[in-house]
Amino acid sequence: AQSVSQHNHHVILSEAASLELGCNYSYGGTVNLFWYVQYPGQHLQLLLKYFSGDPLVKGIKGFEAEFIKSKFSFNLRKPSVQWSDTAEYFCAVNDRGFQKLVFGTGTRLLVSP
Amino acid sequence: DAGVIQSPRHEVTEMGQEVTLRCKPISGHNSLFWYRQTMMRGLELLIYFNNNVPIDDSGMPEDRFSAKMPNASFSTLKIQPSEPRDSAVYFCASSSGRGGEQFFGPGTRLTVL
């Protein structure tokens, strides 16, 4: 069965610091990869997605993620975080051809001003 | 497009009462998902439908939970009887079937006293 691991459960950064959140998945087939963000008290929103092509994907609000197939990883990055990036971040994977997404356990990011 | 619509947004009820949560997916989407989110267990997939047919209900916690999708534009999640441990935020999401990207509704915050 597919699984998604997010190793950092809580991350605390100061504004302007760089961010990298790890995501590893276990599945040998062809997958689609996603990062969702959930701001406090809100629902999940899509940050970015990878289906195929350039493994470096750019999303909204300055976020990007790199798909490294050999490492089964899809890490999320942002060069300079802002206080407004305080949120929970979820990595998700699905097997192409299937609708079900497998989510990681989430990483709570706190950015101090 | 109005996005995924859920009602009610908040529900407070007493233990033993029946609770019905409602979801209207994005028009044209053929897959619908019900999730539950708690601090302790994170985001859990309860059930999902494809073309109004339940495909995977392995996440439904017990027989007190049931879900229906009578047509392409409406789904319900029912808890009968409700218990305090059912207190959570319940999200509905829909997908068009291309690539697996899911769009989440605003959620229903359920409190069972």
Coordinates of C-alpha atoms in Angstrom, one line a residue:
Chain A
A1 CA 0.0 0.0 0.0
Q2 CA 1.1 3.5 -0.6
S3 CA 2.3 5.6 2.3
V4 CA 3.6 9.2 2.6
S5 CA 6.1 10.3 5.3
Q6 CA 6.5 13.8 6.5
H7 CA 9.4 13.6 8.9
N8 CA 9.1 17.1 10.4
H9 CA 6.0 17.4 12.5
H10 CA 6.6 20.9 13.8
V11 CA 8.9 23.5 12.3
I12 CA 9.6 27.0 13.8
L13 CA 11.3 29.6 11.7
S14 CA 11.9 33.3 11.8
E15 CA 10.7 35.5 9.0
A16 CA 13.0 35.6 6.0
A17 CA 14.5 32.2 6.9
S18 CA 14.5 29.5 4.2
L19 CA 12.1 26.6 4.4
E20 CA 12.4 23.0 3.3
L21 CA 9.8 20.4 4.3
G22 CA 10.5 16.8 3.6
C23 CA 8.1 14.3 1.9
N24 CA 8.9 10.7 1.0
Y25 CA 6.5 8.2 -0.5
S26 CA 6.5 4.5 -0.9
Y27 CA 5.1 3.4 -4.2
G28 CA 7.0 2.0 -7.2
G29 CA 4.5 3.0 -9.9
T30 CA 3.8 6.2 -11.6
V31 CA 2.4 8.8 -9.3
N32 CA 1.0 12.3 -9.1
L33 CA 2.3 14.4 -6.2
F34 CA 0.8 17.3 -4.4
W35 CA 1.4 19.8 -1.6
Y36 CA -1.6 21.2 0.2
V37 CA -1.7 24.0 2.8
Q38 CA -4.2 24.6 5.6
Y39 CA -4.2 28.0 7.2
P40 CA -5.5 28.2 10.7
G41 CA -9.2 27.5 10.8
Q42 CA -9.4 27.0 7.1
H43 CA -9.7 24.1 4.6
L44 CA -7.0 22.5 2.6
Q45 CA -5.9 24.4 -0.5
L46 CA -3.6 23.2 -3.3
L47 CA -0.1 24.8 -3.2
L48 CA 1.4 22.9 -6.2
K49 CA 1.3 19.6 -8.0
Y50 CA 3.5 17.4 -10.1
F51 CA 2.2 15.2 -12.9
S52 CA 5.0 14.9 -15.3
G53 CA 7.8 16.9 -17.1
D54 CA 10.1 19.3 -15.3
P55 CA 10.7 17.9 -11.8
L56 CA 11.0 21.3 -10.3
V57 CA 7.5 22.6 -9.8
K58 CA 6.6 26.2 -8.9
G59 CA 3.4 26.9 -7.0
I60 CA 1.6 29.8 -5.5
K61 CA 3.1 32.3 -3.0
G62 CA 6.7 31.6 -3.9
F63 CA 6.7 27.9 -3.0
E64 CA 8.4 25.2 -5.1
A65 CA 8.9 21.5 -4.9
E66 CA 11.4 19.1 -6.5
F67 CA 10.5 15.6 -7.5
I68 CA 13.5 13.3 -7.2
K69 CA 12.3 9.9 -8.5
S70 CA 15.3 8.0 -7.3
K71 CA 14.7 9.1 -3.7
F72 CA 10.9 8.9 -3.8
S73 CA 10.9 12.4 -2.5
F74 CA 8.9 15.6 -3.2
N75 CA 10.3 18.2 -0.8
L76 CA 8.7 21.6 -0.5
R77 CA 10.9 24.8 -0.4
K78 CA 10.6 28.5 -0.1
P79 CA 13.6 30.7 0.0
S80 CA 12.2 33.3 2.4
V81 CA 9.2 32.6 4.6
Q82 CA 6.7 35.2 5.9
W83 CA 4.6 35.3 9.0
S84 CA 1.6 34.6 6.8
D85 CA 3.1 31.2 5.8
T86 CA 2.2 29.9 9.3
A87 CA 0.0 26.9 8.5
E88 CA 0.0 23.2 8.3
Y89 CA 1.4 21.6 5.1
F90 CA 0.4 18.2 3.7
C91 CA 2.1 16.2 1.1
A92 CA -0.1 13.8 -0.9
V93 CA 0.4 11.1 -3.5
N94 CA -1.9 9.2 -5.8
D95 CA -1.4 6.4 -8.2
R96 CA -2.3 7.6 -11.6
G97 CA -5.6 6.1 -12.7
F98 CA -6.9 6.2 -9.2
Q99 CA -8.8 9.0 -7.5
K100 CA -7.7 8.3 -3.9
L101 CA -5.1 10.6 -2.4
V102 CA -2.8 9.3 0.3
F103 CA -1.9 12.1 2.6
G104 CA 1.1 12.5 5.0
T105 CA 0.5 13.4 8.6
G106 CA 1.2 17.1 8.0
T107 CA 3.9 19.5 9.1
R108 CA 2.9 22.5 11.3
L109 CA 5.0 25.5 10.4
L110 CA 5.1 28.5 12.7
V111 CA 6.8 31.6 11.4
S112 CA 7.7 34.2 14.1
P113 CA 7.8 37.8 13.1
Chain B
D1 CA -17.7 28.4 -9.6
A2 CA -18.8 28.3 -6.0
G3 CA -16.4 25.5 -5.1
V4 CA -17.4 22.7 -2.8
I5 CA -20.2 23.6 -0.5
Q6 CA -20.8 22.1 2.9
S7 CA -23.5 22.6 5.4
P8 CA -23.8 23.2 8.2
R9 CA -20.5 25.0 8.9
H10 CA -20.9 24.3 12.6
E11 CA -23.0 21.7 14.4
V12 CA -23.3 21.2 18.2
T13 CA -25.4 18.3 19.3
E14 CA -25.8 16.0 22.3
M15 CA -24.6 12.5 22.5
G16 CA -27.1 10.0 21.0
Q17 CA -28.5 12.4 18.5
E18 CA -28.4 11.9 14.7
V19 CA -26.2 14.2 12.8
T20 CA -26.4 14.7 9.0
L21 CA -23.6 16.6 7.1
R22 CA -24.2 17.7 3.6
C23 CA -21.9 18.3 0.6
K24 CA -22.4 19.7 -2.9
P25 CA -19.4 19.0 -5.1
I26 CA -18.1 21.2 -7.9
S27 CA -20.3 20.8 -10.9
G28 CA -18.8 18.3 -13.4
H29 CA -16.6 16.5 -10.8
N30 CA -17.3 12.8 -10.7
S31 CA -15.5 11.9 -7.5
L32 CA -16.4 12.9 -4.0
F33 CA -14.5 12.3 -0.8
W34 CA -15.4 12.6 2.9
Y35 CA -12.5 13.2 5.4
R36 CA -12.4 13.7 9.1
Q37 CA -9.7 15.8 10.8
T38 CA -8.8 15.7 14.5
M39 CA -5.8 16.8 16.5
M40 CA -5.1 13.3 17.6
R41 CA -5.6 11.4 14.3
G42 CA -4.9 14.0 11.7
L43 CA -6.7 13.9 8.3
E44 CA -8.5 10.6 7.7
L45 CA -10.3 9.5 4.5
L46 CA -13.7 8.0 5.5
I47 CA -15.2 7.1 2.2
Y48 CA -15.1 8.1 -1.5
F49 CA -17.5 7.9 -4.4
N50 CA -16.9 7.7 -8.1
N51 CA -19.9 8.5 -10.3
N52 CA -22.1 8.3 -7.3
V53 CA -21.0 4.8 -6.4
P54 CA -19.1 4.1 -3.1
I55 CA -15.7 2.8 -4.0
D56 CA -13.8 2.6 -0.8
D57 CA -15.5 2.9 2.7
S58 CA -12.7 1.2 4.6
G59 CA -12.1 4.4 6.6
M60 CA -15.6 4.6 8.0
P61 CA -15.0 4.0 11.7
E62 CA -18.1 1.9 12.5
D63 CA -21.7 1.2 11.7
R64 CA -22.8 4.4 13.2
F65 CA -21.4 6.2 10.2
S66 CA -23.1 6.0 6.8
A67 CA -22.8 8.0 3.6
K68 CA -24.9 8.4 0.5
M69 CA -24.6 10.0 -2.8
P70 CA -28.1 10.0 -4.4
N71 CA -27.0 12.1 -7.4
A72 CA -24.0 13.8 -8.8
S73 CA -24.6 17.1 -7.0
F74 CA -25.3 16.0 -3.4
S75 CA -23.9 13.7 -0.7
T76 CA -24.6 13.2 2.9
L77 CA -22.6 11.8 5.8
K78 CA -24.8 10.6 8.7
I79 CA -23.8 9.7 12.2
Q80 CA -26.4 7.9 14.3
P81 CA -26.1 7.8 17.2
S82 CA -23.4 10.4 17.7
E83 CA -20.8 10.2 20.4
P84 CA -18.4 12.8 21.9
R85 CA -15.4 11.1 20.2
D86 CA -17.0 11.9 16.8
S87 CA -16.2 15.6 17.5
A88 CA -14.0 16.7 14.6
V89 CA -13.9 18.8 11.4
Y90 CA -15.5 16.9 8.5
F91 CA -14.3 17.9 5.1
C92 CA -15.8 17.0 1.7
A93 CA -13.7 17.2 -1.4
S94 CA -14.4 16.6 -5.1
S95 CA -12.3 15.8 -8.1
S96 CA -12.8 15.8 -11.8
G97 CA -11.0 12.5 -12.4
R98 CA -8.0 14.0 -14.2
G99 CA -4.8 13.7 -12.2
G100 CA -6.3 13.3 -8.8
E101 CA -6.3 17.0 -7.7
Q102 CA -9.0 17.3 -5.0
F103 CA -10.8 20.5 -4.1
F104 CA -11.9 20.8 -0.5
G105 CA -14.9 22.4 1.0
P106 CA -14.8 24.7 4.1
G107 CA -15.6 21.8 6.4
T108 CA -18.2 21.2 9.1
R109 CA -17.0 21.5 12.7
L110 CA -19.0 19.0 14.7
T111 CA -19.1 19.1 18.5
V112 CA -20.9 16.3 20.3
L113 CA -21.5 17.0 24.0

